[in-house]
Coordinates of N, CA and C in Angstrom, one line a residue:
X379 N 14.0 77.1 136.2 CA 15.2 76.8 135.4 C 16.4 76.7 136.3
X380 N 17.2 75.7 136.2 CA 18.4 75.5 137.0 C 19.4 76.7 136.7
X381 N 20.1 77.1 137.7 CA 21.1 78.2 137.5 C 22.1 77.8 136.4
X382 N 22.5 76.5 136.4 CA 23.6 76.1 135.5 C 23.0 76.3 134.0
X383 N 21.8 75.9 133.8 CA 21.2 76.0 132.5 C 21.1 77.5 132.1
X384 N 20.7 78.3 133.1 CA 20.6 79.8 132.8 C 21.9 80.4 132.5
X385 N 22.9 80.0 133.3 CA 24.3 80.5 133.0 C 24.7 80.1 131.6
X386 N 24.4 78.9 131.2 CA 24.8 78.4 129.9 C 24.2 79.3 128.8
X387 N 22.9 79.6 128.9 CA 22.3 80.4 127.9 C 22.9 81.8 127.9
X388 N 23.3 82.3 129.1 CA 23.8 83.7 129.1 C 25.2 83.7 128.4
X389 N 26.0 82.8 128.8 CA 27.4 82.8 128.3 C 27.6 82.4 126.9
X390 N 26.8 81.5 126.4 CA 26.9 81.1 125.0 C 26.9 82.2 124.0
X391 N 26.1 83.3 124.4 CA 26.0 84.4 123.5 C 27.3 85.2 123.4
X392 N 28.0 85.3 124.5 CA 29.2 86.1 124.5 C 30.5 85.4 124.2
X393 N 30.5 84.1 124.4 CA 31.8 83.3 124.3 C 31.8 82.4 123.1
X394 N 30.7 82.0 122.5 CA 30.7 81.0 121.5 C 31.6 81.3 120.3
X395 N 31.7 82.6 119.9 CA 32.4 83.1 118.8 C 33.7 83.8 119.1
X396 N 34.0 84.0 120.4 CA 35.0 85.0 120.8 C 36.4 84.4 120.8
X397 N 36.5 83.1 120.7 CA 37.8 82.5 120.9 C 38.5 82.1 119.6
X398 N 38.1 82.6 118.5 CA 38.7 82.3 117.2 C 40.1 82.7 117.2
X399 N 41.0 81.8 116.6 CA 42.4 82.0 116.6 C 43.0 82.0 115.2
X400 N 42.1 82.3 114.2 CA 42.6 82.0 112.8 C 43.3 83.2 112.2
X401 N 43.3 84.4 112.8 CA 44.0 85.5 112.2 C 45.2 86.0 113.0
X402 N 45.4 85.5 114.2 CA 46.6 85.8 115.0 C 46.7 87.3 115.4
X403 N 45.6 87.9 115.8 CA 45.6 89.3 116.2 C 46.6 89.5 117.3
X404 N 46.8 88.5 118.2 CA 47.8 88.8 119.3 C 49.1 89.1 118.8
X405 N 49.5 88.7 117.6 CA 50.8 89.0 117.0 C 50.8 90.1 116.0
X406 N 49.6 90.8 115.9 CA 49.5 91.9 115.0 C 49.4 93.2 115.8
X407 N 49.3 94.3 115.1 CA 49.1 95.6 115.7 C 47.6 95.8 116.1
X408 N 47.2 95.4 117.2 CA 45.8 95.5 117.6 C 45.4 97.0 117.7
X409 N 46.3 97.9 117.9 CA 45.9 99.3 117.9 C 45.2 99.7 116.7
X410 N 45.5 99.1 115.5 CA 44.8 99.4 114.3 C 43.7 98.5 113.9
X411 N 43.3 97.6 114.8 CA 42.3 96.6 114.4 C 40.9 97.3 114.3
X412 N 40.3 97.1 113.2 CA 38.9 97.6 113.1 C 37.9 96.7 113.8
X413 N 36.7 97.2 114.0 CA 35.7 96.5 114.7 C 34.3 96.7 114.1
X414 N 33.3 96.0 114.7 CA 32.0 96.2 114.3 C 31.4 97.5 114.8
X415 N 32.1 98.2 115.7 CA 31.7 99.6 116.1 C 32.5 100.5 115.3
X416 N 31.9 101.3 114.4 CA 32.7 102.2 113.5 C 33.4 103.3 114.2
X417 N 33.1 103.6 115.4 CA 33.7 104.7 116.1 C 34.9 104.4 116.9
X418 N 35.2 103.1 117.0 CA 36.4 102.7 117.8 C 37.2 101.6 117.1
X419 N 38.5 101.6 117.4 CA 39.4 100.5 116.9 C 40.2 99.9 118.1
X420 N 41.1 99.1 117.8 CA 42.0 98.6 118.8 C 41.3 97.7 119.8
X421 N 41.8 97.7 121.0 CA 41.3 96.9 122.1 C 39.9 97.3 122.5
X422 N 39.6 98.6 122.3 CA 38.2 99.1 122.6 C 37.2 98.4 121.7
X423 N 37.5 98.4 120.4 CA 36.6 97.7 119.5 C 36.6 96.2 119.6
X424 N 37.8 95.6 119.9 CA 37.9 94.2 120.1 C 37.0 93.7 121.3
X425 N 37.0 94.5 122.4 CA 36.2 94.2 123.5 C 34.7 94.3 123.2
X426 N 34.4 95.3 122.4 CA 33.0 95.4 121.9 C 32.6 94.2 121.1
X427 N 33.4 93.8 120.2 CA 33.2 92.6 119.5 C 33.0 91.4 120.4
X428 N 33.9 91.2 121.4 CA 33.8 90.1 122.3 C 32.4 90.1 123.0
X429 N 32.0 91.3 123.4 CA 30.7 91.3 124.1 C 29.5 91.0 123.2
X430 N 29.7 91.3 121.9 CA 28.7 91.0 120.9 C 28.8 89.7 120.2
X431 N 29.6 88.8 120.8 CA 29.8 87.4 120.2 C 30.3 87.4 118.8
X432 N 31.2 88.3 118.5 CA 31.9 88.4 117.2 C 33.3 87.9 117.4
X433 N 33.9 87.3 116.4 CA 35.3 86.8 116.6 C 36.3 87.9 116.9
X434 N 37.2 87.7 117.9 CA 38.2 88.6 118.2 C 39.5 88.4 117.5
X435 N 39.7 87.1 117.1 CA 40.9 86.7 116.4 C 42.1 86.6 117.3
X436 N 41.9 86.6 118.6 CA 43.0 86.5 119.6 C 43.6 85.1 119.4
X437 N 44.9 85.1 119.3 CA 45.6 83.8 119.1 C 46.2 83.3 120.4
X438 N 46.2 84.1 121.5 CA 46.6 83.7 122.8 C 45.6 84.1 123.8
X439 N 45.6 83.3 124.9 CA 44.7 83.7 126.0 C 45.2 84.8 126.8
X440 N 44.5 85.9 126.9 CA 44.9 87.1 127.7 C 45.1 86.7 129.2
X441 N 46.2 87.1 129.8 CA 46.5 86.8 131.2 C 46.8 88.0 132.0
X442 N 46.6 87.9 133.3 CA 46.9 89.0 134.2 C 48.4 89.1 134.3
X443 N 49.0 90.3 134.0 CA 50.4 90.5 134.0 C 51.0 90.7 135.4
X444 N 50.2 91.2 136.3 CA 50.6 91.5 137.7 C 49.6 90.9 138.7
X445 N 49.6 89.6 138.7 CA 48.6 88.9 139.5 C 48.6 89.3 141.0
X446 N 47.4 89.5 141.5 CA 47.3 89.8 143.0 C 46.5 88.7 143.7
X447 N 45.4 89.1 144.3 CA 44.6 88.1 145.1 C 43.7 87.3 144.2
X448 N 43.3 86.1 144.8 CA 42.3 85.2 144.2 C 41.0 85.5 144.8
X449 N 40.0 85.8 143.9 CA 38.6 86.0 144.3 C 37.8 84.7 144.0
X450 N 37.0 84.3 145.0 CA 36.1 83.2 144.8 C 34.8 83.5 145.5
X451 N 33.7 83.6 144.8 CA 32.4 83.9 145.4 C 32.0 82.8 146.3
X452 N 31.6 83.2 147.5 CA 31.2 82.3 148.6 C 30.0 81.4 148.2
X453 N 29.1 81.9 147.4 CA 27.9 81.1 147.0 C 28.0 80.5 145.6
X454 N 29.1 80.9 144.9 CA 29.2 80.4 143.5 C 30.7 80.2 143.2
X455 N 31.3 79.1 143.6 CA 32.7 78.9 143.3 C 33.1 79.0 141.8
X456 N 32.2 78.8 140.9 CA 32.5 79.0 139.5 C 32.9 80.4 139.2
X457 N 32.4 81.3 140.0 CA 32.7 82.7 139.8 C 34.0 83.0 140.6
X458 N 35.1 82.8 140.0 CA 36.4 82.9 140.7 C 37.5 83.3 139.7
X459 N 38.4 84.1 140.1 CA 39.5 84.5 139.2 C 40.6 85.3 140.0
X460 N 41.8 85.4 139.5 CA 42.8 86.2 140.1 C 42.6 87.6 139.6
X461 N 42.7 88.6 140.5 CA 42.6 90.0 140.1 C 44.0 90.6 140.1
X462 N 44.2 91.7 139.3 CA 45.5 92.4 139.3 C 45.9 93.0 140.7
X463 N 47.1 93.2 140.9 CA 47.6 93.9 142.1 C 47.0 95.4 142.0
X464 N 46.7 95.9 143.1 CA 46.1 97.3 143.2 C 44.6 97.3 143.0
X465 N 44.0 96.1 142.9 CA 42.5 96.0 142.7 C 41.9 95.3 143.9
X466 N 40.7 95.5 144.2 CA 39.9 94.8 145.3 C 38.6 94.3 144.7
X467 N 38.3 93.1 145.1 CA 37.0 92.5 144.6 C 36.0 92.5 145.7
X468 N 34.8 93.0 145.4 CA 33.7 93.1 146.4 C 32.6 92.1 146.0
X469 N 32.3 91.1 146.8 CA 31.3 90.1 146.4 C 29.9 90.8 146.5
X470 N 29.1 90.4 145.5 CA 27.7 90.8 145.5 C 26.8 89.6 145.7
X471 N 26.0 89.7 146.8 CA 25.1 88.6 147.1 C 23.8 89.2 147.7
X472 N 22.7 89.1 146.9 CA 21.4 89.6 147.4 C 20.4 88.5 147.3
X473 N 20.1 87.9 148.4 CA 19.2 86.7 148.4 C 17.8 87.0 147.9
X474 N 17.3 88.2 148.1 CA 15.9 88.5 147.7 C 15.7 88.4 146.2
X475 N 16.8 88.7 145.4 CA 16.7 88.7 144.0 C 17.6 87.6 143.4
X476 N 18.1 86.7 144.3 CA 19.1 85.7 143.9 C 20.2 86.2 143.0
X477 N 20.7 87.4 143.4 CA 21.7 88.1 142.7 C 23.1 87.7 143.2
X478 N 23.9 87.2 142.3 CA 25.3 86.8 142.6 C 26.2 87.5 141.6
X479 N 27.3 88.1 142.1 CA 28.2 88.8 141.2 C 29.4 89.3 142.0
X480 N 30.1 90.3 141.3 CA 31.3 90.8 141.9 C 31.6 92.2 141.3
X481 N 32.0 93.1 142.1 CA 32.6 94.4 141.6 C 34.1 94.4 141.9
X482 N 34.9 94.5 140.8 CA 36.3 94.6 141.0 C 36.7 96.1 140.7
X483 N 37.2 96.7 141.7 CA 37.6 98.1 141.6 C 39.1 98.3 141.8
X484 N 39.7 99.1 141.0 CA 41.1 99.5 141.3 C 41.0 100.4 142.5
X485 N 42.1 100.4 143.3 CA 42.0 101.0 144.6 C 41.8 102.5 144.6
X486 N 42.0 103.2 143.4 CA 41.6 104.6 143.3 C 40.2 104.8 142.8
X487 N 39.5 103.7 142.6 CA 38.1 103.7 142.1 C 37.9 104.1 140.6
X488 N 39.0 104.3 139.9 CA 39.0 104.8 138.5 C 38.7 103.7 137.5
X489 N 38.9 102.4 137.9 CA 38.7 101.3 136.9 C 37.8 100.3 137.6
X490 N 36.7 99.9 136.9 CA 35.7 99.0 137.4 C 35.4 97.9 136.4
X491 N 35.4 96.7 137.0 CA 34.9 95.5 136.3 C 33.7 94.9 137.1
X492 N 32.5 95.0 136.6 CA 31.3 94.6 137.3 C 30.7 93.4 136.5
X493 N 30.5 92.3 137.2 CA 30.0 91.1 136.5 C 29.0 90.5 137.4
X494 N 27.7 90.4 136.9 CA 26.6 89.7 137.6 C 26.1 88.7 136.7
X495 N 26.5 87.4 136.8 CA 26.0 86.4 135.9 C 24.5 86.0 136.2
X496 N 24.0 86.3 137.4 CA 22.7 85.9 137.7 C 22.0 86.8 138.7
X497 N 20.8 87.3 138.3 CA 19.9 88.0 139.1 C 18.5 87.7 138.6
X498 N 17.4 87.9 139.4 CA 16.1 87.6 138.9 C 15.1 88.5 139.6
X499 N 14.0 88.7 138.9 CA 12.8 89.4 139.5 C 11.6 88.6 139.0
X500 N 10.5 88.7 139.9 CA 9.3 87.9 139.6 C 8.3 88.6 138.8
X501 N 8.8 89.1 137.7 CA 7.9 89.8 136.7 C 8.7 90.0 135.4
X502 N 8.0 90.4 134.4 CA 8.7 90.6 133.1 C 9.3 92.0 133.1
X503 N 10.6 92.1 132.8 CA 11.4 93.4 132.8 C 12.1 93.5 131.5
X504 N 12.0 94.6 130.8 CA 12.7 94.8 129.6 C 14.1 95.1 129.8
X505 N 15.0 94.6 128.9 CA 16.4 94.9 129.0 C 16.7 96.4 129.0
X506 N 15.9 97.2 128.3 CA 16.2 98.6 128.3 C 16.1 99.2 129.7
X507 N 15.2 98.7 130.5 CA 15.1 99.2 131.9 C 16.3 98.8 132.7
X508 N 16.8 97.6 132.5 CA 17.9 97.1 133.3 C 19.2 97.9 132.9
X509 N 19.4 98.1 131.6 CA 20.6 98.7 131.2 C 20.6 100.2 131.6
X510 N 19.4 100.8 131.5 CA 19.3 102.2 131.9 C 19.6 102.4 133.4
X511 N 19.2 101.4 134.2 CA 19.5 101.5 135.7 C 21.0 101.3 135.9
X512 N 21.6 100.4 135.2 CA 23.1 100.2 135.4 C 23.8 101.5 134.9
X513 N 23.5 102.1 133.8 CA 24.1 103.3 133.3 C 23.9 104.4 134.3
X514 N 22.7 104.6 134.8 CA 22.5 105.7 135.7 C 23.3 105.5 137.0
X515 N 23.4 104.3 137.5 CA 24.2 104.0 138.7 C 25.7 104.3 138.4
X516 N 26.1 103.9 137.2 CA 27.5 104.2 136.9 C 27.8 105.7 136.9
X517 N 26.9 106.5 136.3 CA 27.0 107.9 136.2 C 27.0 108.5 137.6
X518 N 26.1 108.0 138.5 CA 26.1 108.5 139.8 C 27.4 108.2 140.6
X519 N 27.9 107.1 140.4 CA 29.2 106.7 141.1 C 30.3 107.6 140.7
X520 N 30.3 108.1 139.4 CA 31.4 108.9 139.0 C 31.0 110.4 138.9
X521 N 29.8 110.7 139.5 CA 29.4 112.1 139.6 C 29.2 112.8 138.3
X522 N 28.6 112.1 137.3 CA 28.3 112.6 136.0 C 26.9 112.9 135.8
X523 N 26.5 114.2 135.4 CA 25.1 114.6 135.3 C 24.8 115.0 133.9
X524 N 25.7 114.9 132.9 CA 25.5 115.3 131.6 C 24.9 114.3 130.7
X525 N 25.1 114.5 129.4 CA 24.7 113.6 128.4 C 25.9 112.9 127.8
X526 N 26.0 111.5 127.8 CA 27.2 110.8 127.3 C 27.2 110.8 125.8
X527 N 28.3 110.5 125.2 CA 28.4 110.3 123.8 C 28.3 108.8 123.6
X528 N 27.3 108.4 122.8 CA 27.1 106.9 122.6 C 27.9 106.6 121.4
X529 N 29.0 105.8 121.6 CA 29.9 105.4 120.5 C 29.2 104.3 119.7
X530 N 28.6 103.4 120.4 CA 27.9 102.3 119.7 C 26.8 101.7 120.6
X531 N 25.8 101.2 120.0 CA 24.7 100.5 120.7 C 24.3 99.3 120.0
X532 N 23.7 98.3 120.7 CA 23.2 97.1 120.1 C 22.0 96.6 120.8
X533 N 21.0 96.1 120.1 CA 19.9 95.5 120.7 C 19.5 94.3 119.8
X534 N 19.4 93.1 120.5 CA 19.0 91.9 119.8 C 17.9 91.2 120.6
X535 N 17.0 90.6 119.9 CA 16.0 89.7 120.5 C 16.1 88.4 119.8
X536 N 15.9 87.3 120.6 CA 15.9 86.0 120.0 C 15.2 85.0 120.9
X537 N 14.8 83.9 120.4 CA 14.1 82.9 121.2 C 15.0 81.6 121.2
X538 N 15.3 81.1 122.3 CA 16.1 79.9 122.4 C 15.3 78.9 123.2
X539 N 14.9 77.8 122.5 CA 14.1 76.7 123.1 C 12.9 77.3 123.8
X540 N 12.2 78.1 123.0 CA 10.9 78.8 123.4 C 11.1 79.9 124.4
X541 N 12.3 80.2 124.8 CA 12.6 81.2 125.9 C 13.0 82.5 125.2
X542 N 12.3 83.6 125.4 CA 12.7 84.9 124.8 C 13.8 85.5 125.5
X543 N 14.7 86.1 124.8 CA 15.9 86.7 125.3 C 16.2 88.0 124.6
X544 N 16.7 89.0 125.4 CA 17.1 90.3 124.9 C 18.6 90.6 125.3
X545 N 19.3 91.1 124.3 CA 20.7 91.5 124.5 C 20.7 93.0 124.3
X546 N 21.2 93.8 125.2 CA 21.2 95.3 125.1 C 22.6 95.8 125.5
X547 N 23.3 96.5 124.6 CA 24.6 97.0 124.9 C 24.8 98.4 124.5
X548 N 25.7 99.1 125.3 CA 26.1 100.5 125.0 C 27.6 100.6 125.2
X549 N 28.3 101.4 124.3 CA 29.6 101.8 124.5 C 29.6 103.3 124.6
X550 N 30.0 103.8 125.7 CA 29.8 105.2 126.0 C 31.1 106.0 126.3
X551 N 31.1 107.3 126.0 CA 32.2 108.2 126.4 C 31.6 109.2 127.3
X552 N 32.1 109.4 128.5 CA 31.6 110.5 129.4 C 32.7 110.9 130.4
X553 N 32.7 112.1 130.7 CA 33.6 112.6 131.7 C 35.0 112.1 131.6
X554 N 35.5 112.0 130.4 CA 36.9 111.6 130.2 C 37.1 110.2 130.4
X555 N 36.1 109.4 130.2 CA 36.2 107.9 130.4 C 35.4 107.2 129.4
X556 N 35.7 105.9 129.2 CA 35.0 105.0 128.3 C 34.3 103.9 129.2
X557 N 33.1 103.6 128.9 CA 32.4 102.5 129.6 C 31.7 101.6 128.6
X558 N 31.8 100.3 128.8 CA 31.0 99.4 128.1 C 30.0 98.7 129.0
X559 N 28.7 98.7 128.7 CA 27.7 98.2 129.5 C 26.8 97.3 128.7
X560 N 26.6 96.0 129.1 CA 25.6 95.2 128.4 C 24.8 94.4 129.4
X561 N 23.6 94.0 129.0 CA 22.8 93.2 129.8 C 22.1 92.2 128.9
X562 N 21.7 91.0 129.5 CA 20.9 90.0 128.9 C 19.7 89.8 129.8
X563 N 18.5 89.8 129.3 CA 17.3 89.4 130.0 C 16.7 88.2 129.4
X564 N 16.2 87.3 130.2 CA 15.6 86.1 129.7 C 14.3 85.9 130.5
X565 N 13.2 85.8 129.9 CA 11.9 85.7 130.6 C 11.4 84.3 130.5
X566 N 11.2 83.7 131.6 CA 10.6 82.3 131.7 C 10.0 82.0 133.0
X567 N 9.0 81.2 133.1 CA 8.3 80.8 134.3 C 7.9 82.0 135.1
X568 N 7.5 83.1 134.5 CA 7.0 84.3 135.2 C 8.0 85.1 135.8
X569 N 9.3 84.9 135.5 CA 10.4 85.6 136.1 C 11.3 86.1 135.0
X570 N 12.0 87.2 135.2 CA 13.1 87.7 134.3 C 14.4 87.4 135.0
X571 N 15.3 86.6 134.2 CA 16.6 86.3 134.7 C 17.6 87.3 134.0
X572 N 18.5 87.8 134.7 CA 19.3 89.0 134.2 C 20.8 88.7 134.4
X573 N 21.6 89.0 133.4 CA 23.0 89.0 133.4 C 23.5 90.4 133.1
X574 N 24.5 90.9 133.8 CA 25.0 92.3 133.7 C 26.5 92.3 133.6
X575 N 27.0 93.1 132.7 CA 28.4 93.4 132.6 C 28.7 94.9 132.5
X576 N 29.6 95.4 133.3 CA 29.9 96.8 133.2 C 31.4 96.9 133.4
X577 N 32.1 97.6 132.4 CA 33.5 97.9 132.6 C 33.7 99.4 132.2
X578 N 34.6 100.0 133.0 CA 35.0 101.4 132.7 C 36.3 101.7 133.2
X579 N 37.0 102.7 132.5 CA 38.3 103.2 132.9 C 38.4 104.6 132.2
X580 N 39.4 105.4 132.7 CA 39.7 106.6 132.0 C 40.0 106.4 130.6
X581 N 39.6 107.2 129.7 CA 39.8 107.0 128.2 C 41.3 106.7 127.9
X582 N 42.2 107.5 128.6 CA 43.6 107.4 128.2 C 44.2 106.0 128.5
X583 N 43.5 105.2 129.4 CA 44.0 103.9 129.8 C 43.0 102.8 129.5
X584 N 41.9 103.1 128.9 CA 40.9 102.0 128.7 C 41.5 100.9 127.8
X585 N 42.2 101.2 126.8 CA 42.8 100.1 126.0 C 43.7 99.2 126.8
X586 N 44.5 99.8 127.7 CA 45.4 98.9 128.5 C 44.6 98.1 129.5
X587 N 43.5 98.7 130.0 CA 42.7 97.9 131.0 C 41.9 96.8 130.3
X588 N 41.5 97.0 129.1 CA 40.9 95.9 128.3 C 41.9 94.7 128.2
X589 N 43.1 95.1 127.7 CA 44.1 94.1 127.5 C 44.6 93.4 128.7
X590 N 44.8 94.1 129.8 CA 45.4 93.6 131.0 C 44.5 93.3 132.2
X591 N 43.3 93.7 132.1 CA 42.4 93.5 133.2 C 41.1 92.8 132.8
X592 N 40.3 93.5 131.9 CA 39.0 93.0 131.6 C 39.0 91.7 130.8
X593 N 39.7 91.6 129.7 CA 39.8 90.3 129.0 C 40.4 89.2 129.8
X594 N 41.5 89.4 130.5 CA 42.0 88.3 131.3 C 41.1 87.8 132.4
X595 N 40.3 88.7 133.0 CA 39.3 88.2 134.0 C 38.3 87.3 133.3
X596 N 37.7 87.8 132.1 CA 36.7 87.1 131.4 C 37.2 85.7 131.0
X597 N 38.5 85.6 130.5 CA 39.0 84.3 130.0 C 39.3 83.4 131.2
X598 N 39.7 83.9 132.4 CA 40.0 83.1 133.5 C 38.8 82.3 133.9
X599 N 37.6 82.9 133.8 CA 36.4 82.2 134.3 C 35.9 81.1 133.4
X600 N 36.1 81.2 132.0 CA 35.4 80.3 131.1 C 36.3 79.8 130.0
X601 N 37.5 80.2 129.9 CA 38.4 79.7 128.8 C 39.7 79.2 129.4
X602 N 40.1 78.0 128.9 CA 41.3 77.4 129.4 C 42.6 77.9 128.7
X603 N 43.7 77.4 129.1 CA 45.0 77.9 128.6 C 45.2 77.6 127.1
X604 N 44.4 76.7 126.6 CA 44.5 76.4 125.1 C 43.6 77.3 124.3
X605 N 42.8 78.1 125.0 CA 41.9 79.0 124.3 C 40.5 78.3 124.1
X606 N 40.3 77.2 124.7 CA 39.1 76.4 124.5 C 38.2 76.7 125.8
X607 N 36.9 76.7 125.5 CA 35.9 76.9 126.7 C 36.0 75.7 127.6
X608 N 36.0 75.9 128.9 CA 36.3 74.9 129.9 C 35.3 73.8 129.9
X609 N 35.9 72.6 130.0 CA 35.1 71.3 130.2 C 35.7 70.6 131.4
X610 N 35.1 70.9 132.6 CA 35.7 70.5 133.9 C 35.7 69.0 134.0
X611 N 34.6 68.3 133.6 CA 34.5 66.9 133.8 C 34.9 66.0 132.6
X612 N 35.5 66.7 131.5 CA 36.1 66.1 130.4 C 35.1 65.1 129.7
X613 N 33.9 65.4 129.6 CA 32.9 64.5 129.0 C 32.6 64.9 127.5
X614 N 33.3 65.9 127.0 CA 33.1 66.4 125.7 C 32.1 67.5 125.6
X615 N 31.4 67.9 126.7 CA 30.5 68.9 126.7 C 31.0 70.1 127.6
X616 N 31.3 71.2 126.9 CA 31.9 72.3 127.7 C 31.0 72.9 128.7
X617 N 31.5 73.8 129.5 CA 30.7 74.4 130.6 C 29.5 75.2 130.1
X618 N 29.5 75.6 128.8 CA 28.4 76.4 128.3 C 27.3 75.5 127.8
X619 N 27.6 74.2 127.6 CA 26.6 73.2 127.1 C 26.2 72.1 128.1
X620 N 27.0 72.0 129.2 CA 26.8 70.9 130.1 C 25.9 71.3 131.3
X621 N 24.8 70.7 131.5 CA 24.0 71.1 132.7 C 24.7 70.9 134.0
X622 N 25.6 69.9 134.1 CA 26.4 69.7 135.3 C 27.9 69.4 134.8
X623 N 28.7 70.4 134.8 CA 30.1 70.2 134.3 C 31.0 69.6 135.3
X624 N 30.5 69.1 136.4 CA 31.3 68.4 137.4 C 30.9 66.9 137.4
X625 N 30.0 66.5 136.6 CA 29.6 65.1 136.5 C 29.7 64.6 135.1
X626 N 30.7 63.7 134.8 CA 30.9 63.2 133.4 C 29.7 62.4 132.9
X627 N 28.8 62.0 133.8 CA 27.6 61.2 133.3 C 26.5 62.1 132.9
X628 N 26.7 63.4 133.0 CA 25.6 64.4 132.6 C 26.3 65.4 131.6
X629 N 25.7 65.5 130.4 CA 24.5 64.8 129.9 C 24.8 63.4 129.5

């Protein structure tokens, strides 16, 4: 499977419904916005809905308010965005597993945006194993040995063009912080292709980080200034549906 096709399958799940602008939530009191997760409201719930491909109602594209450096992955220019001041982006490249991604850390290590659009292993791996590994690594990084509070969880299985896919997500509270972790696993041609998202911040500032860091980074990668998903070659097929979004003759 071509990487571009794989990326298309991964991203369509999380972005296809997230750019709705019909209720103008940007102009409303998002602090009181309810969500599909009964335990959270506001931007925390909005970001959970975003990850679960539910409409956010955002009427404006979230932007970085204090832009800093530009990050561009050396092996994947599509993976590029401006990070806020006070943050540092660390490129992830692991040739053995074809892993490409980035860790964006605030300089005090208290806020993390981790995005791995592509990784693979030459066997079938369940999404539960992948998300458990990511959560355990997150706990180890922050020195947490207890039992987290699971605010919400989601597990979905579906088949797209004969290809089985699993989506697994957790919204956690632990050690005075909130973390959202989700993974997608797709099994095809004897290999499991994996996408990973991890975001976390101290609970007292998680809402602000969703609004000012996490959502703006997500939208920079795949959503244009009009709130539409990017179509680089202007052929009418956006980046999520176009096997080669730099060639107007494809498809």
